[in-house]
mmCIF file of N, CA and C and ligand atoms in Angstrom:
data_model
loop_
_atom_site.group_PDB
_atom_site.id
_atom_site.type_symbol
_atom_site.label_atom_id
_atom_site.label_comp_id
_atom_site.label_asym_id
_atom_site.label_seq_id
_atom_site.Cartn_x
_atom_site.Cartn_y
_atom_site.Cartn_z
ATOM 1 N N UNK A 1 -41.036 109.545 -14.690
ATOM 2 C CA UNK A 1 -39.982 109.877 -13.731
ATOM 3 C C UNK A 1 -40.588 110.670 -12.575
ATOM 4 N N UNK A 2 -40.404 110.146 -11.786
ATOM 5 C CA UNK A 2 -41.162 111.022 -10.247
ATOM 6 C C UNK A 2 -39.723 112.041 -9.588
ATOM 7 N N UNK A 3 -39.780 112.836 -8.845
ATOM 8 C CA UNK A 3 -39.458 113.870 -8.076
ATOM 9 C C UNK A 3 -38.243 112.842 -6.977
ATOM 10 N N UNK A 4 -38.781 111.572 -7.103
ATOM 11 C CA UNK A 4 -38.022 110.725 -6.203
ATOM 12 C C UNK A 4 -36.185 110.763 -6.315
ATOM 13 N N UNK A 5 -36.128 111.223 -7.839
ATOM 14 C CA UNK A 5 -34.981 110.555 -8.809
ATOM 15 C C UNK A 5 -34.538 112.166 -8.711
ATOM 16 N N UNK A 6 -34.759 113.176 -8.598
ATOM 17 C CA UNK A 6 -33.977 114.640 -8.574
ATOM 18 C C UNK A 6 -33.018 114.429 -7.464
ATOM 19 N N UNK A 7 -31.697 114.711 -7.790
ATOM 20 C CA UNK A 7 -30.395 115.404 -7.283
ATOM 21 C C UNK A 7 -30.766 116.681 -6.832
ATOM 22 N N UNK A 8 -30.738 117.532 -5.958
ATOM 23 C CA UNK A 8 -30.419 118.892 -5.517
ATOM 24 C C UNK A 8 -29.234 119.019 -5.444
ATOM 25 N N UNK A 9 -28.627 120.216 -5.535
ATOM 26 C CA UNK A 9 -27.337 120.913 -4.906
ATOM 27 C C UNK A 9 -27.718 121.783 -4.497
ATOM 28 N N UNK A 10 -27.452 122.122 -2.806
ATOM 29 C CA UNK A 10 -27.623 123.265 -2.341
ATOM 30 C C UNK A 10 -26.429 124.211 -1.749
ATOM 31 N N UNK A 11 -26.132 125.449 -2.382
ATOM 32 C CA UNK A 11 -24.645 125.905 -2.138
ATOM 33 C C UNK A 11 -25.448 127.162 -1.232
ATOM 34 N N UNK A 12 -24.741 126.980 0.300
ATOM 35 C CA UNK A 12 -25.068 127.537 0.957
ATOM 36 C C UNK A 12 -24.091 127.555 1.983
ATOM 37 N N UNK A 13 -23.172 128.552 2.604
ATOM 38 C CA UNK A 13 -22.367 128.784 3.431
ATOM 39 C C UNK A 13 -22.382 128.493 5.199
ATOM 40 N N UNK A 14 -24.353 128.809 5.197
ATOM 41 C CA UNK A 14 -24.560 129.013 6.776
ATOM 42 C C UNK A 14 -24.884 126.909 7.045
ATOM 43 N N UNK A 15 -23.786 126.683 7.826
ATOM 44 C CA UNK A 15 -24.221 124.976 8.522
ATOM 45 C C UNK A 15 -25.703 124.782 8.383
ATOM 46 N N UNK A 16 -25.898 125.650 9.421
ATOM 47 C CA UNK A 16 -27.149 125.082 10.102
ATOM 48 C C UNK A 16 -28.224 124.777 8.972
ATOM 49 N N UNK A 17 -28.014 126.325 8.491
ATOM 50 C CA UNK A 17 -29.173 126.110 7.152
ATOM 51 C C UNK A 17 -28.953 124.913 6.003
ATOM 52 N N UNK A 18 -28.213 124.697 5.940
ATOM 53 C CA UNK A 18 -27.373 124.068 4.481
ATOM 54 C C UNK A 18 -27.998 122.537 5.414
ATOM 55 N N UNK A 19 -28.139 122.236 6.569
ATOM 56 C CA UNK A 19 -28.747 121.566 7.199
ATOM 57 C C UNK A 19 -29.806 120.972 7.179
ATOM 58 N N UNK A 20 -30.454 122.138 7.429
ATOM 59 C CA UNK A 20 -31.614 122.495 7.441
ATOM 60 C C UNK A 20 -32.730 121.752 6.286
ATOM 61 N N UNK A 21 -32.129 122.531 5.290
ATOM 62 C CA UNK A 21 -32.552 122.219 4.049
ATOM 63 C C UNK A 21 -32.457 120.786 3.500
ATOM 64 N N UNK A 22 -30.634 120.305 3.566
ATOM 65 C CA UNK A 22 -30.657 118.919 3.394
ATOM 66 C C UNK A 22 -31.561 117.936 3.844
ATOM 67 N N UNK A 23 -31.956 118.323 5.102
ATOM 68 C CA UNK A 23 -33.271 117.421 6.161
ATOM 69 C C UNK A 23 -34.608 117.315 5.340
ATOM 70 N N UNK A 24 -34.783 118.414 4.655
ATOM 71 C CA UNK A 24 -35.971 118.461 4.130
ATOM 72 C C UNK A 24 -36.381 117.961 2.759
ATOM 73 N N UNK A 25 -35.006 118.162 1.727
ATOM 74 C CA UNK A 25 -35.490 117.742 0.920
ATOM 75 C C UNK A 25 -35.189 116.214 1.088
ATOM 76 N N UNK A 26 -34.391 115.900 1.597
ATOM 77 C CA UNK A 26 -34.169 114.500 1.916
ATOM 78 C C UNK A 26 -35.672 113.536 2.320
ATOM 79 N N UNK A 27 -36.167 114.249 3.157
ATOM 80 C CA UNK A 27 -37.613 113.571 3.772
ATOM 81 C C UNK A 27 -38.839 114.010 2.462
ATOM 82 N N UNK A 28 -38.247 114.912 1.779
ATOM 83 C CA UNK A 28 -39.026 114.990 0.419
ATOM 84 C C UNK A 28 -38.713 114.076 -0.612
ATOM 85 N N UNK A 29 -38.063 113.320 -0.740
ATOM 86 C CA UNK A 29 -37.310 112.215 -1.217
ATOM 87 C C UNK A 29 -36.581 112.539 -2.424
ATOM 88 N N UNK A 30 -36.049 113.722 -2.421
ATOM 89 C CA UNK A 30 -34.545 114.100 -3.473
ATOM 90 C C UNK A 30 -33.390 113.271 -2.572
ATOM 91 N N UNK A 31 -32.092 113.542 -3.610
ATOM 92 C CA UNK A 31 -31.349 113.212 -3.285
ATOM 93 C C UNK A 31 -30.102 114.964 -3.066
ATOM 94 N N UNK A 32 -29.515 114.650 -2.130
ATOM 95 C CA UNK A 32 -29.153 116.190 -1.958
ATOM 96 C C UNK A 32 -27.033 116.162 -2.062
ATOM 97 N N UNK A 33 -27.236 116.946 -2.400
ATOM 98 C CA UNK A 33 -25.101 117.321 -2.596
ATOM 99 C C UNK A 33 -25.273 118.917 -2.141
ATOM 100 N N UNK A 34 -24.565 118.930 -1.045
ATOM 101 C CA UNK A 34 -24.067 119.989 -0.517
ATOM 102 C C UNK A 34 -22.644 120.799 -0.315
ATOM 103 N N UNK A 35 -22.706 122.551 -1.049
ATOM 104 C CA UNK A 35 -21.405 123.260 -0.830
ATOM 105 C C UNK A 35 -21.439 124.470 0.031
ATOM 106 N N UNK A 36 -20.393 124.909 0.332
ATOM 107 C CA UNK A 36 -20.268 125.729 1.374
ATOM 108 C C UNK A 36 -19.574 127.095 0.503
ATOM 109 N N UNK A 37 -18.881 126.541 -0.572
ATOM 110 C CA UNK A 37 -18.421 127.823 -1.129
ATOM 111 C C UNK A 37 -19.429 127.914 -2.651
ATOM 112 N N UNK A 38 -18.875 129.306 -3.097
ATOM 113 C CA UNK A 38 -18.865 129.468 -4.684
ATOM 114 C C UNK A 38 -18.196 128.098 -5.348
ATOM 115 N N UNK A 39 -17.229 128.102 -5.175
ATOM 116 C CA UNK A 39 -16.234 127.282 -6.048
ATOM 117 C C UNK A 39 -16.619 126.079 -5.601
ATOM 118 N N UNK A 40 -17.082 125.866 -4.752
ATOM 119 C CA UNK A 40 -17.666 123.824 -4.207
ATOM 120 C C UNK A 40 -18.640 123.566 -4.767
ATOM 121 N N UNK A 41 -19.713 124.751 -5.110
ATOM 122 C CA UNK A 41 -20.713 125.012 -5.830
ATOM 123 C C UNK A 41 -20.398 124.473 -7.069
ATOM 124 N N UNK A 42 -19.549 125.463 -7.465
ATOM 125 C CA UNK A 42 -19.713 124.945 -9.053
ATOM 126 C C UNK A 42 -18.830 123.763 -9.670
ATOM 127 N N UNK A 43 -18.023 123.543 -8.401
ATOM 128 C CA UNK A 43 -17.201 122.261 -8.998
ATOM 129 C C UNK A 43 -18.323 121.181 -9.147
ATOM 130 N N UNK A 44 -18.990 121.268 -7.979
ATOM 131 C CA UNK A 44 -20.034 119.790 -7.326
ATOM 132 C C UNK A 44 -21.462 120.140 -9.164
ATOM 133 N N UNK A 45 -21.685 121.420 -9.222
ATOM 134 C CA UNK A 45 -22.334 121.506 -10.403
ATOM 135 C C UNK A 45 -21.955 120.385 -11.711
ATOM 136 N N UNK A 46 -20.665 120.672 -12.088
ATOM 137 C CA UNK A 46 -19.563 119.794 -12.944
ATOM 138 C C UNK A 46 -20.148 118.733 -13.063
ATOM 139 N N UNK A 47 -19.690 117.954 -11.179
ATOM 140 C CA UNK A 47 -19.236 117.046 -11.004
ATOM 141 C C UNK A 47 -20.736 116.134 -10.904
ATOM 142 N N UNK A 48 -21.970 116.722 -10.614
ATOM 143 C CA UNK A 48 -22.655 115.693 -10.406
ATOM 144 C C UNK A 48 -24.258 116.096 -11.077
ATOM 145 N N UNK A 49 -23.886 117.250 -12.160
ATOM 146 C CA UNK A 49 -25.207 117.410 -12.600
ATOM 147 C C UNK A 49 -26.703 117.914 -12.335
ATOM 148 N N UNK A 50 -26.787 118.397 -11.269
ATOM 149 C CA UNK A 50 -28.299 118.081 -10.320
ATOM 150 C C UNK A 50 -28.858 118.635 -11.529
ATOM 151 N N UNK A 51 -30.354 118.194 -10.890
ATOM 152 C CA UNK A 51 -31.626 118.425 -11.603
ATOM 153 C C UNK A 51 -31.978 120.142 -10.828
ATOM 154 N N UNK A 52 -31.285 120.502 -9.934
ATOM 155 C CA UNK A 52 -31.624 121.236 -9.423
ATOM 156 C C UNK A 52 -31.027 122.342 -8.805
ATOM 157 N N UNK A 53 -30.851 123.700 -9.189
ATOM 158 C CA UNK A 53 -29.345 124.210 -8.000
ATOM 159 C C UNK A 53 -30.383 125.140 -6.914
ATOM 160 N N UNK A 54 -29.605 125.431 -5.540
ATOM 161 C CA UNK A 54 -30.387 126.456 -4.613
ATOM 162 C C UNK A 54 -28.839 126.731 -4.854
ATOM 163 N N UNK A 55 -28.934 128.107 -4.679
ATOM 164 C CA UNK A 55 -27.807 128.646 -4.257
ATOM 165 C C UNK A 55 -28.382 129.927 -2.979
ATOM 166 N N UNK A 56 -27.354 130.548 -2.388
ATOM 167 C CA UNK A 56 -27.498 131.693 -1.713
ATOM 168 C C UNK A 56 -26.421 132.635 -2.371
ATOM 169 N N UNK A 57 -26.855 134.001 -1.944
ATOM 170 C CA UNK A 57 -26.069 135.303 -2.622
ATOM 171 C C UNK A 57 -24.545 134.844 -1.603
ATOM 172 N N UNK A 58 -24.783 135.471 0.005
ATOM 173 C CA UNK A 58 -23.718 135.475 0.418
ATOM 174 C C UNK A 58 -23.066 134.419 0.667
ATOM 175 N N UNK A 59 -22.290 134.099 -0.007
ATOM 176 C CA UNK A 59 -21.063 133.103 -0.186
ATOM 177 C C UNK A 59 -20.065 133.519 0.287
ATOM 178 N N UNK A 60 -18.991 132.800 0.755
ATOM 179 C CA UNK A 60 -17.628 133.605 1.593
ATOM 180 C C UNK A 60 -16.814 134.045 0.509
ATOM 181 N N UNK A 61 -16.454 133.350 -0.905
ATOM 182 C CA UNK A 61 -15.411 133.423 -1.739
ATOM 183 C C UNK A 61 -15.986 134.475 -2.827
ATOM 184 N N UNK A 62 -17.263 134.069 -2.950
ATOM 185 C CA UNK A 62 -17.611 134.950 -4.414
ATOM 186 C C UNK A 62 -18.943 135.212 -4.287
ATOM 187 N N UNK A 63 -19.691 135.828 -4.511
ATOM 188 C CA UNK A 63 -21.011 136.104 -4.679
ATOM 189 C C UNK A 63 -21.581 135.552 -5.588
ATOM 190 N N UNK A 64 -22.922 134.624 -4.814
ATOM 191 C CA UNK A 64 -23.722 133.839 -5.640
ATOM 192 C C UNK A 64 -24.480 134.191 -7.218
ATOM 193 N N UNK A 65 -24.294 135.279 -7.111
ATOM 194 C CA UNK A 65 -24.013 135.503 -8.922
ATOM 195 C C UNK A 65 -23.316 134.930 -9.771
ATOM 196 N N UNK A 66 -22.307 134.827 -9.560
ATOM 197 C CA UNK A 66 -21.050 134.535 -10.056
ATOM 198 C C UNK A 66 -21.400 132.720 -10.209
ATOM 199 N N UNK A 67 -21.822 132.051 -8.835
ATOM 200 C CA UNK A 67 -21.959 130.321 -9.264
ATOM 201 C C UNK A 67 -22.887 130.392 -10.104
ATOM 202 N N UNK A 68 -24.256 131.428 -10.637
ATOM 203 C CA UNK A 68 -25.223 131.400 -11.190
ATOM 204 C C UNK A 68 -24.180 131.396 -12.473
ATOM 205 N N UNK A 69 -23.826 133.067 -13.501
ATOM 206 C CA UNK A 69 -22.786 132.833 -14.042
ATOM 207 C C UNK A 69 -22.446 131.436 -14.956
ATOM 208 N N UNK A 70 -21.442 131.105 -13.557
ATOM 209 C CA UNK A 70 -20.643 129.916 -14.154
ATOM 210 C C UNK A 70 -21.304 128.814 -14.757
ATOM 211 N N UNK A 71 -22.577 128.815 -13.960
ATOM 212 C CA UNK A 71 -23.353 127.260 -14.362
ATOM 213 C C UNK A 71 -23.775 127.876 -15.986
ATOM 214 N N UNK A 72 -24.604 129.035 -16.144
ATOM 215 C CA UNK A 72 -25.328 129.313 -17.173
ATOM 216 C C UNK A 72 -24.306 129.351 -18.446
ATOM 217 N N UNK A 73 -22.303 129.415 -18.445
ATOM 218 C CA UNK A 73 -21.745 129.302 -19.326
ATOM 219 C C UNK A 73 -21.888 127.628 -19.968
ATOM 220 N N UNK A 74 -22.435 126.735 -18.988
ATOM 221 C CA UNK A 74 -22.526 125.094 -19.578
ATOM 222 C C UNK A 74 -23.907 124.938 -19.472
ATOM 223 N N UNK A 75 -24.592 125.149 -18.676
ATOM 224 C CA UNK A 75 -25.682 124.292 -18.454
ATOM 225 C C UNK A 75 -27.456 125.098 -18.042
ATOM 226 N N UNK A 76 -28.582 124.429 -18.929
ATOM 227 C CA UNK A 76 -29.672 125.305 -18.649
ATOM 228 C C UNK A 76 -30.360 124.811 -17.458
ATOM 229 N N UNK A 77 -29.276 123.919 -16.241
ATOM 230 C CA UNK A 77 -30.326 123.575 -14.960
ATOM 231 C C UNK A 77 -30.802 124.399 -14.125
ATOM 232 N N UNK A 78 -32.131 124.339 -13.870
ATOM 233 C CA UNK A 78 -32.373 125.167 -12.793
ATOM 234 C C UNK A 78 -31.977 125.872 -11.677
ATOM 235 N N UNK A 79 -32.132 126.390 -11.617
ATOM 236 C CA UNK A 79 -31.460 127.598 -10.595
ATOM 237 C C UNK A 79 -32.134 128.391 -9.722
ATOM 238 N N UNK A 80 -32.599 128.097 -8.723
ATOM 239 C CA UNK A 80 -33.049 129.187 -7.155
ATOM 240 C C UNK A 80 -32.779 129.412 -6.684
ATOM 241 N N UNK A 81 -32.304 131.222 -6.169
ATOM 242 C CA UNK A 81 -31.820 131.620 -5.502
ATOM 243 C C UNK A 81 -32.276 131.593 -4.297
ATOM 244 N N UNK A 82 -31.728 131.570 -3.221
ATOM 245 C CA UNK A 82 -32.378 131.450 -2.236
ATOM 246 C C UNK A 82 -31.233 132.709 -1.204
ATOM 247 N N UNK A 83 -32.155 133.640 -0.562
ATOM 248 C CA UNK A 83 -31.155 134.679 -0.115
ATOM 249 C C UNK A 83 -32.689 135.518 0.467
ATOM 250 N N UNK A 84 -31.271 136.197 1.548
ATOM 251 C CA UNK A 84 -31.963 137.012 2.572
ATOM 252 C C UNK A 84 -31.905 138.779 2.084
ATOM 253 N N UNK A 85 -31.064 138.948 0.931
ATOM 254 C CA UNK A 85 -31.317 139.911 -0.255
ATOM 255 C C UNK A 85 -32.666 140.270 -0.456
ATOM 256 N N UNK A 86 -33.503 141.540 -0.077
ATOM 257 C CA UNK A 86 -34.966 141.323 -0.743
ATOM 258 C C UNK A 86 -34.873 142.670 -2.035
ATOM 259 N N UNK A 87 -33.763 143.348 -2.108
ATOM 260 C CA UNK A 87 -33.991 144.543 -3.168
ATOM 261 C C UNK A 87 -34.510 144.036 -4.152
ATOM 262 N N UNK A 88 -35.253 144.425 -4.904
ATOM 263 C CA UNK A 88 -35.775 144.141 -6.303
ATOM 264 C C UNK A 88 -34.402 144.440 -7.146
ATOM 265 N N UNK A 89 -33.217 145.268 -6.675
ATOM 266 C CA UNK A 89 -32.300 145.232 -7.578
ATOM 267 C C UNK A 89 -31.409 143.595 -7.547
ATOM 268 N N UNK A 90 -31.423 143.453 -6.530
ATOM 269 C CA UNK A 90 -30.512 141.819 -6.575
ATOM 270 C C UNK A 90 -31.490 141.371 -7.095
ATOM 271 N N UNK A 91 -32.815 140.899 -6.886
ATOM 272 C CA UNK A 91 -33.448 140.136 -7.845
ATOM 273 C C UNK A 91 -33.452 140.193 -9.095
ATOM 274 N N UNK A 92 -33.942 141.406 -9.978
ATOM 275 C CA UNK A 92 -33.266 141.555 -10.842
ATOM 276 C C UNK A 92 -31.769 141.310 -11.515
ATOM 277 N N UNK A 93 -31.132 141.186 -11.177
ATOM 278 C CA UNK A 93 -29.755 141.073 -10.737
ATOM 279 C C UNK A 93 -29.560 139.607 -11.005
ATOM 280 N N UNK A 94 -30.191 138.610 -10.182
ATOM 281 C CA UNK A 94 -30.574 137.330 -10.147
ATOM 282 C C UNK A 94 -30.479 136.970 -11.074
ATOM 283 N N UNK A 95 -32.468 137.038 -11.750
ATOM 284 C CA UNK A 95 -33.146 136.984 -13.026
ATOM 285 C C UNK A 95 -31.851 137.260 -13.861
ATOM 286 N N UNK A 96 -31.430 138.288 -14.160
ATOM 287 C CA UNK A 96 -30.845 138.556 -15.579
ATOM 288 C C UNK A 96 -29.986 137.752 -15.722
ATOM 289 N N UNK A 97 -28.954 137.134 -14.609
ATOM 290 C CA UNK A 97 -27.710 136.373 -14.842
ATOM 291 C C UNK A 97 -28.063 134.860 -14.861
ATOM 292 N N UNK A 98 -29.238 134.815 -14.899
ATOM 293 C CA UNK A 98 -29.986 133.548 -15.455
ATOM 294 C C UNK A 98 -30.568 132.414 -14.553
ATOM 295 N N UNK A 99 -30.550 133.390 -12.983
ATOM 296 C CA UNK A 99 -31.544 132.639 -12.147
ATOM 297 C C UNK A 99 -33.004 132.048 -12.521
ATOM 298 N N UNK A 100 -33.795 131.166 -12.507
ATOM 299 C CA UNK A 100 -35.009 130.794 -12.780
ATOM 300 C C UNK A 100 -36.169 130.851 -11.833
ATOM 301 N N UNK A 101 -35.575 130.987 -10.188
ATOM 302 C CA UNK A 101 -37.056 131.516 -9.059
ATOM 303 C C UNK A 101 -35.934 132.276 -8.156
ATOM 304 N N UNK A 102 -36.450 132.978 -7.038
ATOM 305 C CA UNK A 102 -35.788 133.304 -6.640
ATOM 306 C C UNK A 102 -36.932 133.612 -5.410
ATOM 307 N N UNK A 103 -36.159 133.186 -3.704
ATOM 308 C CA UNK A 103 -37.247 133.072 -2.733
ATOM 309 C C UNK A 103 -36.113 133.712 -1.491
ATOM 310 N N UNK A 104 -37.029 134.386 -0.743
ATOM 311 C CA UNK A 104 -36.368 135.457 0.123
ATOM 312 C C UNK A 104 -36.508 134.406 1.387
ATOM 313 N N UNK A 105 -35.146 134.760 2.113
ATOM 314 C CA UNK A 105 -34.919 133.789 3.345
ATOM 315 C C UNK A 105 -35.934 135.332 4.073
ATOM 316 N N UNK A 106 -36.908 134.901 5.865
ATOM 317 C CA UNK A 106 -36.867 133.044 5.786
ATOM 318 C C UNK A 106 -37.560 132.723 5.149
ATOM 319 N N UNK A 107 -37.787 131.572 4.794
ATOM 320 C CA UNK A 107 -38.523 130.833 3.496
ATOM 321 C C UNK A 107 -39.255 130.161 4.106
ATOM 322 N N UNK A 108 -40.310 129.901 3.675
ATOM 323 C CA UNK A 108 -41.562 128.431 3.848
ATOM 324 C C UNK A 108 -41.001 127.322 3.245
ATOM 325 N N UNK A 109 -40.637 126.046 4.182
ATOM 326 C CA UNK A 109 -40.686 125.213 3.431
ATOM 327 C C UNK A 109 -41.331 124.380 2.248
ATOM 328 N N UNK A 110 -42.728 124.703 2.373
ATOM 329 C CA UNK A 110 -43.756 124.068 1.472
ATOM 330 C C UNK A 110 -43.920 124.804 -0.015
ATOM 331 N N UNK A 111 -42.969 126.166 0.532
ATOM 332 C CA UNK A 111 -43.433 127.002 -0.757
ATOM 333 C C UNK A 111 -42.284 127.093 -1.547
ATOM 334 N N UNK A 112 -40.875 126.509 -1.092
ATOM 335 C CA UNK A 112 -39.624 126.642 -1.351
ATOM 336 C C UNK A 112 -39.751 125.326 -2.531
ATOM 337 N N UNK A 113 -40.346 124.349 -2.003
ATOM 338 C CA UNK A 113 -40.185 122.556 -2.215
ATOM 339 C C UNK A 113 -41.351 122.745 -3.642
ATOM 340 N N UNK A 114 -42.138 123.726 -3.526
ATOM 341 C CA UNK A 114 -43.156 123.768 -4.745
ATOM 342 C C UNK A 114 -42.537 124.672 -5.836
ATOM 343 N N UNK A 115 -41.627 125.406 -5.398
ATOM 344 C CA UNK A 115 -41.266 126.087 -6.215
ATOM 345 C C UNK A 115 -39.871 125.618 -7.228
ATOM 346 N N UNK A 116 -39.292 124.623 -6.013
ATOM 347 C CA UNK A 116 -38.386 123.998 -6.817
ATOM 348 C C UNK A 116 -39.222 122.954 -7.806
ATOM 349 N N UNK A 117 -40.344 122.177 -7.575
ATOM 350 C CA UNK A 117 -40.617 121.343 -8.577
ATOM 351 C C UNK A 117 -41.273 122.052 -9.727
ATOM 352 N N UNK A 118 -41.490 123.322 -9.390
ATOM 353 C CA UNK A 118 -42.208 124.136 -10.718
ATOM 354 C C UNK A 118 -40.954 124.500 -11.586
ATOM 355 N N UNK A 119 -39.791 124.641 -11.062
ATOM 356 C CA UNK A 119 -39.207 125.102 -12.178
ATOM 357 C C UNK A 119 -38.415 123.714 -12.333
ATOM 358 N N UNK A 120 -38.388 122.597 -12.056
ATOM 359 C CA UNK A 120 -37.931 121.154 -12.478
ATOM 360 C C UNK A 120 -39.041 120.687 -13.706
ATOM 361 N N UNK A 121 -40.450 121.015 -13.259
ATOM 362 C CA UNK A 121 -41.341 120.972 -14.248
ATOM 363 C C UNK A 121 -41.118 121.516 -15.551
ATOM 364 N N UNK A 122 -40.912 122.960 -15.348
ATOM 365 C CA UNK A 122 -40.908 123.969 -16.429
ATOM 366 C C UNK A 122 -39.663 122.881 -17.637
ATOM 367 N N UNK A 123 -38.299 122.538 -16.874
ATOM 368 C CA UNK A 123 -37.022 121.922 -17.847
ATOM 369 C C UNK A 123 -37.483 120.128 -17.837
ATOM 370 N N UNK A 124 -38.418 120.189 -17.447
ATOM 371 C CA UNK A 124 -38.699 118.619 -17.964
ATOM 372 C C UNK A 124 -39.663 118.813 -19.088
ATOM 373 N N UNK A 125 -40.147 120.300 -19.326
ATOM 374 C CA UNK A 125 -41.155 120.647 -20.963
ATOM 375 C C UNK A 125 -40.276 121.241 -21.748
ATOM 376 N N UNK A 126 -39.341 121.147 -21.561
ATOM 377 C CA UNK A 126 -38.476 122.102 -22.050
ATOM 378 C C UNK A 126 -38.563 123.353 -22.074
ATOM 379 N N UNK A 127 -39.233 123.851 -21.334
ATOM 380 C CA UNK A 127 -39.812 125.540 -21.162
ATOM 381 C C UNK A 127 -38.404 126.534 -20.955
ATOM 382 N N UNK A 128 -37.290 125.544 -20.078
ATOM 383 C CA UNK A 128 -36.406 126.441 -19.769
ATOM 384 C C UNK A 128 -35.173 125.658 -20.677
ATOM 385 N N UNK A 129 -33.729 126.668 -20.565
ATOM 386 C CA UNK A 129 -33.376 128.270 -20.215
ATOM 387 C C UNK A 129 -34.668 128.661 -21.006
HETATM 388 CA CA1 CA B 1 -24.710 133.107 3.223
#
């Protein structure tokens, strides 16, 4: 199975970025589902499985904890936070509620796209939750 066949979901509030990102992994050859809220987040989680979640902290409805949370009550898919948060306490924070990487906006693309396939790697050995 190649990298070709990964779903992303990226729940991210800001357009441009949520944009942004779609552009990229798209030309990386995922396939991408995009939310704007918490709750689009985790419905679209439900609804379509990804191999992959980005989320961001600031969300308009709920704080990206909370979509972390929700996913980790069903499901051990990956999870990167992606946020302009750099305290070691939100990271922590992250980590404990069962984030799996976690990368401080702004981000490198090359290092964002490696980091998502390391932890796609890690649940294709079963390494994760
Ligand atoms: Ca935000």
């Amino acid at each position: 199975m190649t990298e070709a066949m990964h779903l992303v979901l990226i729940v991210e509030d800001d357009a441009g970025l949520q944009n942004v990102l779609r552009i990229l992994f798209e030309a990386n050859g995922y396939r991408v589902v995009a939310a704007g809220t918490a709750r689009d987040g985790e419905d679209d989680a439900r609804r379509y499985n990804p191999d992959v979640v980005i989320v961001d902290l600031g969300l308009p409805d709920r704080d990206g904890i909370e979509v972390i949370k929700g996913n980790r009550t069903w499901s051990p898919m990956p999870i990167v936070v992606l946020s302009a948060r750099t305290a070691e306490t939100q990271r922590l924070k992250a980590f404990d509620n069962g984030a799996d990487d976690y990368v401080v906006k702004p981000f490198s693309s090359p290092e964002l796209l490696a980091r998502v396939r390391a932890v796609a790697r890690r649940q294709a050995r079963g390494l994760l939750p």
